Coordinates of C-alpha atoms (C1' of nucleotides) in Angstrom, one line a residue:
Chain A
X1 CA 0.0 0.0 0.0
X2 CA 1.2 3.4 -0.9
X3 CA -0.3 4.6 2.4
X4 CA 1.2 2.5 5.0
X5 CA -1.2 3.7 7.7
X6 CA -4.1 2.0 5.9
X7 CA -4.6 -1.7 5.9
X8 CA -4.5 -4.0 2.8
X9 CA -8.1 -4.0 1.7
X10 CA -9.9 -7.3 2.3
X11 CA -10.9 -7.4 -1.3
X12 CA -7.2 -7.3 -2.4
X13 CA -5.7 -9.8 -0.2
X14 CA -7.7 -11.2 2.6
X15 CA -5.0 -13.2 4.3
X16 CA -2.6 -10.1 4.3
X17 CA -5.6 -8.0 5.8
X18 CA -6.0 -10.7 8.5
X19 CA -2.4 -10.6 9.6
X20 CA -2.0 -6.8 9.5
X21 CA -5.3 -6.2 11.4
X22 CA -4.4 -8.8 14.2
X23 CA -1.0 -7.0 14.6
X24 CA -2.2 -3.5 14.3
X25 CA -5.3 -3.9 16.5
X26 CA -2.7 -5.1 19.1
X27 CA -4.5 -8.4 19.6
X28 CA -1.3 -10.5 19.4
X29 CA 2.3 -10.5 18.1
X30 CA 4.8 -13.1 17.0
X31 CA 6.9 -14.6 19.7
X32 CA 10.6 -15.6 19.5
X33 CA 9.6 -19.3 19.0
X34 CA 8.1 -20.2 15.7
X35 CA 4.5 -21.1 15.8
X36 CA 3.8 -19.6 19.2
X37 CA 2.3 -16.3 19.8
X38 CA 1.9 -13.6 22.4
X39 CA -1.6 -12.4 23.2
X40 CA -1.5 -8.8 24.0
X41 CA -3.8 -7.0 26.5
X42 CA -6.4 -6.0 24.0
X43 CA -6.7 -9.5 22.6
X44 CA -6.5 -11.2 26.0
X45 CA -9.4 -9.0 27.4
X46 CA -11.6 -10.2 24.6
X47 CA -10.6 -13.8 25.5
X48 CA -11.3 -13.0 29.2
X49 CA -14.8 -11.9 28.2
X50 CA -15.3 -14.9 26.2
X51 CA -14.2 -17.2 29.0
X52 CA -16.5 -15.5 31.5
X53 CA -19.5 -16.0 29.3
X54 CA -18.7 -19.7 28.6
X55 CA -17.7 -20.4 32.0
X56 CA -21.1 -19.0 33.3
X57 CA -22.8 -21.3 30.8
X58 CA -20.9 -24.3 31.9
X59 CA -21.5 -23.7 35.6
X60 CA -25.2 -23.1 34.9
X61 CA -25.4 -26.6 33.5
X62 CA -23.7 -28.2 36.5
X63 CA -20.0 -28.3 35.3
X64 CA -17.1 -27.6 37.7
X65 CA -13.6 -26.3 36.8
X66 CA -10.5 -28.3 37.7
X67 CA -6.9 -28.5 36.5
X68 CA -5.0 -31.4 35.2
X69 CA -1.3 -31.3 34.5
X70 CA 0.6 -30.1 31.5
X71 CA 2.8 -33.2 31.1
X72 CA 1.4 -36.5 30.2
X73 CA 3.3 -39.9 30.2
X74 CA 3.9 -41.1 26.7
X75 CA 2.3 -44.6 27.6
X76 CA -1.0 -42.9 28.5
X77 CA -1.3 -41.2 25.0
X78 CA -0.3 -44.7 23.5
X79 CA -3.0 -46.5 25.3
X80 CA -6.0 -45.6 22.9
X81 CA -5.0 -46.7 19.4
X82 CA -6.8 -44.1 17.2
X83 CA -6.0 -41.5 19.6
X84 CA -2.2 -41.9 19.4
X85 CA -2.4 -42.4 15.7
X86 CA -4.3 -39.1 15.3
X87 CA -1.9 -37.1 17.6
X88 CA 1.5 -38.6 17.1
X89 CA 2.6 -36.2 14.3
X90 CA 1.7 -33.2 16.4
X91 CA 3.3 -34.2 19.8
X92 CA 6.0 -32.2 21.5
X93 CA 7.8 -34.5 23.9
X94 CA 10.0 -33.8 26.9
X95 CA 12.9 -36.3 26.8
X96 CA 15.4 -34.7 29.3
X97 CA 14.9 -33.2 32.7
X98 CA 17.2 -32.5 35.6
X99 CA 20.1 -33.0 33.4
X100 CA 19.3 -36.7 32.5
X101 CA 17.2 -38.5 29.9
X102 CA 13.9 -39.3 31.4
X103 CA 13.1 -43.0 31.8
X104 CA 9.7 -42.4 30.5
X105 CA 9.2 -39.5 28.0
X106 CA 6.5 -36.9 28.7
X107 CA 4.3 -35.5 26.2
X108 CA 3.2 -31.7 26.6
X109 CA -0.7 -32.2 26.4
X110 CA -2.2 -31.9 23.0
X111 CA -5.6 -32.5 24.8
X112 CA -6.2 -34.2 28.1
X113 CA -8.5 -37.2 27.6
X114 CA -6.0 -39.7 28.9
X115 CA -4.9 -38.1 32.1
X116 CA -8.3 -37.1 33.0
X117 CA -10.0 -40.4 32.5
X118 CA -7.2 -42.1 34.3
X119 CA -8.0 -39.8 37.4
X120 CA -11.8 -40.4 37.0
X121 CA -11.1 -44.3 37.1
X122 CA -9.5 -43.5 40.5
X123 CA -12.5 -41.4 41.8
X124 CA -15.5 -43.2 40.3
X125 CA -16.7 -46.5 42.1
X126 CA -20.4 -46.3 41.8
X127 CA -23.3 -45.0 39.7
X128 CA -23.8 -42.7 42.5
X129 CA -20.5 -41.0 41.6
X130 CA -21.7 -40.2 38.1
X131 CA -22.2 -38.0 36.2
X132 CA -18.7 -36.4 36.6
X133 CA -18.9 -33.1 34.8
X134 CA -15.7 -31.1 34.7
X135 CA -14.1 -28.5 32.6
X136 CA -10.5 -27.0 32.5
X137 CA -9.0 -23.8 31.1
X138 CA -5.7 -24.6 29.9
X139 CA -2.9 -24.3 27.2
X140 CA -2.2 -27.2 24.8
X141 CA 0.4 -28.0 22.3
X142 CA 0.0 -29.4 18.8
X143 CA 3.2 -29.1 16.7
X144 CA 2.2 -27.3 13.5
X145 CA 4.3 -26.7 10.4
X146 CA 2.2 -23.8 9.1
X147 CA 1.0 -21.4 11.6
X148 CA -1.3 -18.3 11.6
X149 CA -2.0 -15.9 14.6
X150 CA -5.0 -17.3 16.5
X151 CA -6.2 -19.6 13.7
X152 CA -3.2 -22.3 14.0
X153 CA -0.4 -21.9 16.5
X154 CA 1.4 -24.8 18.2
X155 CA 0.5 -23.6 21.6
X156 CA -3.1 -22.3 22.2
X157 CA -5.5 -21.6 24.9
X158 CA -8.8 -23.4 25.2
X159 CA -11.2 -25.1 27.5
X160 CA -11.7 -28.7 27.5
X161 CA -14.8 -30.3 29.1
X162 CA -14.6 -33.8 30.1
X163 CA -17.6 -35.9 31.5
X164 CA -18.4 -39.4 32.5
X165 CA -21.8 -40.9 32.5
X166 CA -23.7 -44.1 33.3
X167 CA -25.4 -44.4 30.1
X168 CA -24.9 -44.0 26.4
X169 CA -28.1 -41.9 26.2
X170 CA -26.9 -39.5 28.9
X171 CA -23.5 -39.0 27.2
X172 CA -25.2 -38.3 24.0
X173 CA -27.5 -35.8 25.6
X174 CA -24.4 -34.1 27.1
X175 CA -22.6 -34.0 23.8
X176 CA -25.6 -32.2 22.3
X177 CA -26.3 -30.0 25.3
X178 CA -22.7 -28.5 24.9
X179 CA -23.2 -28.2 21.1
X180 CA -26.1 -26.0 21.9
X181 CA -24.3 -24.0 24.5
X182 CA -21.4 -23.4 21.9
X183 CA -24.1 -22.5 19.3
X184 CA -25.8 -20.0 21.6
X185 CA -22.4 -18.6 22.7
X186 CA -21.3 -18.0 19.2
X187 CA -24.6 -16.4 18.2
X188 CA -25.3 -14.3 21.2
X189 CA -21.7 -13.2 22.1
X190 CA -19.5 -13.4 19.0
X191 CA -22.4 -12.7 16.7
X192 CA -21.0 -15.5 14.5
X193 CA -23.8 -17.8 13.6
X194 CA -22.4 -21.3 13.0
X195 CA -23.9 -24.4 11.2
X196 CA -23.9 -27.3 13.5
X197 CA -24.1 -30.9 12.8
X198 CA -22.1 -34.2 12.7
X199 CA -18.6 -34.6 11.4
X200 CA -17.9 -37.4 8.9
X201 CA -15.7 -40.3 9.9
X202 CA -12.7 -38.8 8.2
X203 CA -13.0 -35.6 10.3
X204 CA -13.8 -37.3 13.5
X205 CA -11.7 -36.7 16.6
X206 CA -9.1 -39.4 17.1
X207 CA -10.7 -41.6 19.7
X208 CA -14.3 -40.5 19.5
X209 CA -17.3 -42.4 18.4
X210 CA -19.0 -39.3 17.0
X211 CA -17.9 -35.8 16.7
X212 CA -20.2 -32.8 16.4
X213 CA -18.9 -29.4 15.0
X214 CA -19.8 -25.9 14.6
X215 CA -18.7 -24.3 11.4
X216 CA -18.8 -20.6 10.9
X217 CA -18.3 -18.8 7.5
X218 CA -15.8 -16.0 7.3
X219 CA -16.0 -12.9 5.0
X220 CA -13.7 -14.7 2.5
X221 CA -16.4 -17.4 2.5
X222 CA -14.0 -20.0 3.9
X223 CA -15.3 -22.2 6.7
X224 CA -13.8 -22.0 10.2
X225 CA -14.3 -25.0 12.5
X226 CA -15.1 -23.0 15.6
X227 CA -15.8 -25.7 18.1
X228 CA -16.1 -29.5 18.6
X229 CA -18.2 -31.8 20.9
X230 CA -17.4 -35.3 21.0
X231 CA -19.2 -38.6 22.1
X232 CA -16.5 -40.8 23.2
X233 CA -18.3 -43.9 23.8
X234 CA -16.5 -46.3 26.0
X235 CA -13.2 -46.0 24.1
X236 CA -11.2 -44.3 26.9
X237 CA -13.0 -45.9 29.8
X238 CA -12.1 -49.3 28.5
X239 CA -8.4 -48.2 28.2
X240 CA -8.2 -46.6 31.6
X241 CA -10.4 -48.9 33.6
X242 CA -13.0 -46.3 34.2
X243 CA -15.7 -48.5 35.6
X244 CA -18.5 -48.2 38.1
X245 CA -20.9 -50.5 39.7
X246 CA -24.5 -50.1 38.5
X247 CA -27.7 -50.0 40.4
X248 CA -28.1 -53.6 39.6
X249 CA -24.7 -54.5 41.0
X250 CA -22.9 -54.9 37.6
X251 CA -19.5 -53.5 36.8
X252 CA -19.8 -51.3 33.7
X253 CA -17.6 -49.1 31.7
X254 CA -18.7 -45.4 31.9
X255 CA -19.6 -43.4 28.8
X256 CA -17.5 -40.2 28.2
X257 CA -17.7 -36.9 26.3
X258 CA -15.2 -34.1 25.6
X259 CA -15.7 -30.8 24.0
X260 CA -13.6 -27.7 23.5
X261 CA -13.3 -24.1 22.0
X262 CA -10.1 -22.2 21.8
X263 CA -8.6 -18.8 21.2
X264 CA -9.2 -19.6 17.5
X265 CA -12.6 -18.0 18.2
X266 CA -10.9 -14.5 18.3
X267 CA -9.7 -15.2 14.8
X268 CA -13.3 -16.1 13.9
X269 CA -14.4 -12.8 15.4
X270 CA -11.8 -10.8 13.4
X271 CA -12.9 -12.5 10.1
X272 CA -16.6 -12.3 10.8
X273 CA -16.9 -8.5 11.6
X274 CA -13.7 -6.8 10.5
X275 CA -13.5 -4.2 7.8
X276 CA -10.8 -2.2 6.0
X277 CA -10.4 0.2 8.9
X278 CA -9.7 -2.6 11.5
X279 CA -11.6 -5.2 13.6
X280 CA -15.1 -4.7 15.1
X281 CA -15.6 -6.2 18.5
X282 CA -19.3 -7.2 19.2
X283 CA -20.4 -5.0 22.2
X284 CA -20.8 -8.0 24.6
X285 CA -17.3 -8.9 24.2
X286 CA -15.7 -5.6 23.9
X287 CA -13.1 -4.7 26.5
X288 CA -14.3 -1.1 26.2
X289 CA -17.7 -0.5 24.8
X290 CA -17.3 3.3 24.7
X291 CA -14.2 5.4 24.5
X292 CA -14.3 8.8 25.8
X293 CA -12.4 11.2 23.7
X294 CA -11.7 14.8 24.9
X295 CA -10.8 17.4 22.4
X296 CA -9.5 20.9 23.2
X297 CA -7.6 23.8 21.9
X298 CA -6.4 25.7 25.0
X299 CA -5.6 24.9 28.5
X300 CA -8.9 26.8 29.4
X301 CA -10.8 24.3 27.4
X302 CA -9.0 21.5 28.9
X303 CA -10.5 21.5 32.3
X304 CA -14.1 21.9 31.1
X305 CA -13.7 19.2 28.6
X306 CA -12.1 16.7 30.9
X307 CA -14.8 17.6 33.5
X308 CA -17.6 16.7 31.1
X309 CA -15.8 13.6 29.9
X310 CA -15.5 12.4 33.5
X311 CA -19.0 13.1 34.1
X312 CA -20.5 11.3 31.2
X313 CA -18.1 8.3 31.7
X314 CA -19.3 8.1 35.3
X315 CA -22.9 8.1 34.1
X316 CA -22.2 5.5 31.5
X317 CA -20.5 3.4 33.9
X318 CA -23.5 3.6 36.2
X319 CA -25.8 2.4 33.3
X320 CA -23.6 -0.7 33.0
X321 CA -21.6 0.4 30.0
X322 CA -17.8 -0.4 29.9
X323 CA -16.0 3.0 29.3
X324 CA -12.5 3.9 28.7
X325 CA -11.3 7.5 28.9
X326 CA -8.4 8.3 26.3
X327 CA -6.8 11.1 28.0
X328 CA -3.6 11.2 25.8
X329 CA -3.0 14.8 24.7
X330 CA 0.1 14.2 22.7
X331 CA -2.0 12.6 19.8
X332 CA -4.3 14.5 17.5
X333 CA -7.9 13.7 17.7
X334 CA -7.8 12.0 14.3
X335 CA -5.0 9.8 15.4
X336 CA -7.0 8.5 18.3
X337 CA -10.1 8.2 16.1
X338 CA -8.3 5.8 13.8
X339 CA -6.7 3.8 16.7
X340 CA -9.9 3.0 18.4
X341 CA -11.6 2.1 15.1
X342 CA -8.6 -0.2 14.3
X343 CA -9.3 -1.8 17.7
X344 CA -13.0 -2.2 17.1
X345 CA -14.4 -0.2 19.9
X346 CA -18.2 0.0 19.2
X347 CA -18.8 3.5 20.1
X348 CA -16.8 6.7 20.8
X349 CA -18.2 9.7 22.6
X350 CA -16.2 13.0 21.7
X351 CA -16.5 16.1 23.7
X352 CA -14.9 19.3 22.7
X353 CA -15.3 23.2 23.3
X354 CA -18.0 23.5 20.4
X355 CA -20.1 20.7 22.1
X356 CA -19.8 22.3 25.5
X357 CA -21.2 25.6 24.0
X358 CA -24.0 23.7 22.3
X359 CA -24.7 21.5 25.4
X360 CA -24.1 18.3 23.2
X361 CA -21.9 15.4 22.8
X362 CA -20.8 13.6 19.6
X363 CA -21.5 9.8 19.4
X364 CA -19.5 8.3 16.7
X365 CA -20.4 4.7 15.7
X366 CA -17.9 2.1 14.6
X367 CA -20.5 0.5 12.3
X368 CA -23.2 2.4 10.5
X369 CA -25.7 1.3 7.9
X370 CA -26.2 2.6 4.5
X371 CA -27.2 6.3 4.5
X372 CA -26.7 6.5 8.3
X373 CA -24.4 9.2 9.6
X374 CA -21.3 8.1 11.3
X375 CA -21.6 10.8 14.0
X376 CA -24.7 11.7 16.0
X377 CA -25.0 15.0 17.9
X378 CA -26.9 14.4 21.0
X379 CA -27.6 16.2 24.2
X380 CA -25.5 14.7 27.1
X381 CA -28.4 13.0 28.9
X382 CA -29.7 11.5 25.7
X383 CA -26.3 10.1 24.7
X384 CA -26.0 8.5 28.1
X385 CA -29.6 7.2 28.1
X386 CA -29.6 5.8 24.6
X387 CA -26.2 4.0 24.8
X388 CA -27.2 0.7 26.3
X389 CA -29.9 0.5 23.6
X390 CA -27.3 1.4 20.8
X391 CA -25.0 -1.3 22.0
X392 CA -27.8 -3.8 21.9
X393 CA -28.9 -2.7 18.4
X394 CA -25.2 -3.1 17.2
X395 CA -24.9 -6.6 18.7
X396 CA -28.1 -7.5 16.9
X397 CA -27.0 -6.0 13.6
X398 CA -23.7 -7.7 13.5
X399 CA -25.4 -11.1 14.1
X400 CA -28.0 -10.3 11.4
X401 CA -25.4 -9.2 8.9
X402 CA -23.3 -12.4 9.4
X403 CA -26.4 -14.6 9.1
X404 CA -27.5 -12.9 6.1
X405 CA -24.0 -13.2 4.5
X406 CA -23.8 -16.9 5.5
X407 CA -27.0 -17.7 3.6
X408 CA -26.2 -15.3 0.7
X409 CA -23.0 -17.2 0.1
X410 CA -24.4 -20.8 0.5
X411 CA -25.6 -22.8 -2.4
X412 CA -28.4 -25.2 -1.8
X413 CA -29.5 -27.7 -4.4
X414 CA -28.4 -28.0 -8.0
X415 CA -24.9 -29.2 -7.5
X416 CA -24.8 -32.8 -8.3
X417 CA -21.3 -33.6 -9.4
X418 CA -17.7 -33.1 -8.1
X419 CA -16.9 -30.8 -11.1
X420 CA -20.1 -28.6 -10.5
X421 CA -19.1 -28.4 -6.8
X422 CA -15.6 -27.0 -7.9
X423 CA -17.3 -24.5 -10.2
X424 CA -19.7 -23.4 -7.6
X425 CA -16.8 -22.8 -5.2
X426 CA -14.8 -20.9 -7.9
X427 CA -17.9 -18.9 -8.6
X428 CA -17.7 -17.5 -5.1
X429 CA -19.9 -20.0 -3.1
X430 CA -19.0 -20.6 0.6
X431 CA -21.0 -23.5 1.9
X432 CA -22.4 -25.9 -0.8
X433 CA -25.2 -28.3 0.3
X434 CA -25.3 -31.5 -1.6
X435 CA -26.3 -35.1 -1.1
X436 CA -23.9 -37.7 0.0
X437 CA -24.0 -41.4 -0.1
X438 CA -21.7 -41.7 3.0
X439 CA -18.8 -43.0 0.8
X440 CA -15.4 -41.6 2.0
X441 CA -14.0 -42.0 -1.5
X442 CA -16.2 -39.1 -2.5
X443 CA -14.7 -36.9 0.2
X444 CA -11.2 -37.9 -1.1
X445 CA -12.1 -37.0 -4.7
X446 CA -13.7 -33.8 -3.8
X447 CA -10.7 -32.7 -1.9
X448 CA -8.4 -33.6 -4.6
X449 CA -10.5 -31.9 -7.4
X450 CA -11.9 -28.9 -5.4
X451 CA -9.7 -28.6 -2.3
X452 CA -12.9 -28.5 -0.3
X453 CA -13.8 -30.8 2.5
X454 CA -17.0 -32.1 4.0
X455 CA -17.5 -29.7 6.8
X456 CA -20.5 -31.0 8.5
X457 CA -23.6 -33.2 8.1
X458 CA -26.1 -30.4 9.1
X459 CA -28.3 -30.7 12.1
X460 CA -32.0 -30.7 11.2
X461 CA -32.6 -26.8 11.3
X462 CA -29.8 -26.1 8.9
X463 CA -30.9 -28.6 6.2
X464 CA -32.5 -27.5 3.0
X465 CA -36.3 -27.5 2.4
X466 CA -36.1 -30.5 0.1
X467 CA -33.5 -33.4 0.5
X468 CA -31.1 -33.9 -2.3
X469 CA -31.6 -37.2 -4.3
X470 CA -28.1 -37.7 -5.7
X471 CA -24.7 -37.9 -4.3
X472 CA -21.9 -36.1 -6.1
X473 CA -20.8 -39.4 -7.6
X474 CA -24.2 -40.1 -9.0
X475 CA -25.3 -42.7 -6.6
X476 CA -28.4 -42.2 -4.3
X477 CA -28.0 -39.7 -1.6
X478 CA -28.3 -40.9 1.9
X479 CA -27.9 -37.5 3.6
X480 CA -27.3 -33.8 3.1
X481 CA -23.9 -32.5 3.7
X482 CA -22.0 -29.1 3.7
X483 CA -18.8 -28.7 1.7
X484 CA -16.4 -25.6 1.9
X485 CA -12.8 -24.8 1.6
X486 CA -11.7 -24.4 5.2
X487 CA -9.2 -22.8 7.6
Chain B
rC1 C1' 8.8 -32.2 4.4
rG2 C1' 9.5 -30.1 -1.2
rG3 C1' 9.8 -25.0 -4.1
rG4 C1' 10.6 -19.7 -3.6
rG5 C1' 12.3 -15.2 -1.0
rC6 C1' 14.7 -12.7 3.1
rG7 C1' 18.1 -11.5 7.4
rU8 C1' 21.3 -3.8 8.0
rG9 C1' 18.6 1.1 14.9
rG10 C1' 11.7 -0.7 17.3
rC11 C1' 9.1 -1.2 12.1
rG12 C1' 9.7 -0.8 6.7
rC13 C1' 13.9 -0.5 3.4
rA14 C1' 18.4 1.5 0.5
rG15 C1' 23.6 0.3 0.3
rU16 C1' 26.1 -5.7 -1.3
rC17 C1' 27.2 -6.5 -8.5
rC18 C1' 32.2 -2.8 -8.3
rG19 C1' 35.5 -3.6 -0.3
rG20 C1' 37.3 2.5 1.9
rU21 C1' 34.5 5.8 8.7
rA22 C1' 26.4 2.9 7.9
rG23 C1' 22.1 5.9 5.5
rC24 C1' 16.5 7.1 4.4
rG25 C1' 11.1 7.0 5.9
rC26 C1' 8.2 6.0 10.1
rA27 C1' 8.4 5.4 15.3
rC28 C1' 11.0 7.3 19.8
rC29 C1' 13.0 11.6 23.3
rU30 C1' 13.3 17.3 24.3
rG31 C1' 11.4 22.2 23.3
rC32 C1' 7.9 25.5 21.1
rU33 C1' 3.5 26.1 18.3
rU34 C1' -0.7 22.8 17.8
rU35 C1' -5.4 19.6 18.6
rG36 C1' -13.4 18.4 15.5
rG37 C1' -10.6 12.4 11.0
rG38 C1' -3.7 9.9 10.9
rA39 C1' -0.2 17.9 13.3
rG40 C1' 4.3 21.3 12.1
rC41 C1' 9.2 23.1 13.0
rA42 C1' 13.8 22.7 15.5
rG43 C1' 17.1 19.7 18.1
rG44 C1' 18.4 14.7 19.9
rG45 C1' 19.1 9.4 21.2
rG46 C1' 19.6 4.6 19.2
rG47 C1' 22.6 -0.3 14.8
rU48 C1' 29.0 -5.9 17.5
rC49 C1' 25.0 -5.0 9.4
rG50 C1' 21.8 -13.1 11.7
rC51 C1' 26.2 -16.2 13.7
rC52 C1' 31.3 -18.4 13.0
rA53 C1' 35.6 -18.8 10.3
rG54 C1' 38.6 -17.1 6.1
rU55 C1' 40.8 -13.6 2.2
rU56 C1' 42.4 -8.4 2.6
rC57 C1' 46.1 -2.8 5.0
rG58 C1' 40.8 -2.4 5.3
rA59 C1' 34.5 -6.5 4.9
rA60 C1' 27.3 -4.9 5.5
rU61 C1' 29.8 -5.7 0.7
rC62 C1' 34.3 -11.2 -1.4
rU63 C1' 34.6 -16.9 0.0
rG64 C1' 33.1 -21.2 3.0
rG65 C1' 30.0 -23.2 6.8
rC66 C1' 26.0 -22.7 10.2
rC67 C1' 21.4 -20.6 12.1
rG68 C1' 16.7 -18.2 11.9
rC69 C1' 12.4 -16.2 9.6
rC70 C1' 8.5 -15.4 5.9
rC71 C1' 5.7 -16.8 1.6
rC72 C1' 3.4 -21.0 -1.6
rG73 C1' 2.1 -26.7 -1.8
rA74 C1' 0.8 -32.3 1.5
rC75 C1' -1.5 -33.0 7.8
rC76 C1' -4.7 -30.2 11.8
rA77 C1' -8.9 -26.8 17.5

RNA sequence: CGGGGCGUGGCGCAGUCCGGUAGCGCACCUGCUUUGGGAGCAGGGGGUCGCCAGUUCGAAUCUGGCCGCCCCGACCA
């Protein structure tokens, strides 16, 4: 870009835009170790808001937090066959400690099923000890060759829930409950409406019986797997001796579930709502929902302007709005406008000498509709009174916009061959709904020809009005599926 | 792991071909003037030129080795 103050426009190079906006909104930065990142205060505050909301939802449904260790004995990972095969290529292993090679190498957790279920085995004796409903907030490590800030780094932060149940039906119910919590969280908080459903065999979590996923469509129409919820069956309980005595006195294996979302959600937030000026943080997650921006010419103005700013900030805070006062005087107003827009703060309240004269304040919106003015000139009390409503409206607007975009860029029906799928994707389709026979060979061929993967077998409410008759290979369709190129 | 590119103040780069006291823009610091959409002027600080060895009176520049990073293709929350 000739003007290095501006971001590369999304239309020119989405991927360059993403990298720039993450760095320049001060969400994160590269660290000295390839593939790991530093999450900066602005980014971490968004994560903390996400954590709080999700944590409340987990607690409200009876889950408790705990913490399990970072290091896992290699032999644990190796216990479940599919699990080890899935994770082996991504493991980071501690081989030396205390100046000596360790007798048993330790894996830095890529996920914690193995340790957690080995502990559950110790704690659970009877059906009366079930269900066990735990969650942990932790970092995990999966060695990656190609990394991108938030979307794919070797180390990332997440939550992983792990539960144990007496019956298959209860475990299945738990898996779907969490899927619904994730879905509500993504819609209501991130304003990022996913398509939910079942993953195909090839995309299933290593060691699970079934994996459910949530797929969100980014502005470049690519799919982002935003969360997963796994029904683990008795695979892990058999390997770790997680048994209980049933009401009838029988020894039985418990049924497990595990589920997680990660800091990848921040990448999803950025790619869902960002524009060429920067990111847009949905009000419910914004570290600051309103920035107060004093503007003044002389020292005389200064006191009066700051007085008014503090007064308005106090009143907004009283009204439950998260406010931040930008009292930096060495930057011009323009410079400060751009900075907060880049960081995605929903509203700015500007107060200068002219406003004091007129008894008004300026409310500038980060996002405004066609024909809507960026700035509103309102009496102080009205600005304060209307702010909570404006925040709610923006939250709703972001969700609506994202949902409309998702459906606009989805193709339902009419695609009945692998070639047609490729053309649809090249023509700008994001999610393409087609029939599928259940044959993995079709997935392979689609991937080879179009680079798209089977994202999800959609839950009922996301399915098309009429079920497709043919699979892409021509054979009769057994189910509808969603294809997309994915992150 | 395969292909391509790059390592020079915090960031972006020039200088390397053709060896001769390290430079530009932005950022930073100080002062004054400024402040309603990325302020101006003046002064100033900061770099073992990725690392190691070699050639040379002299190396950012030439030679050899090593290391690291970024981008593009196969696996993944």
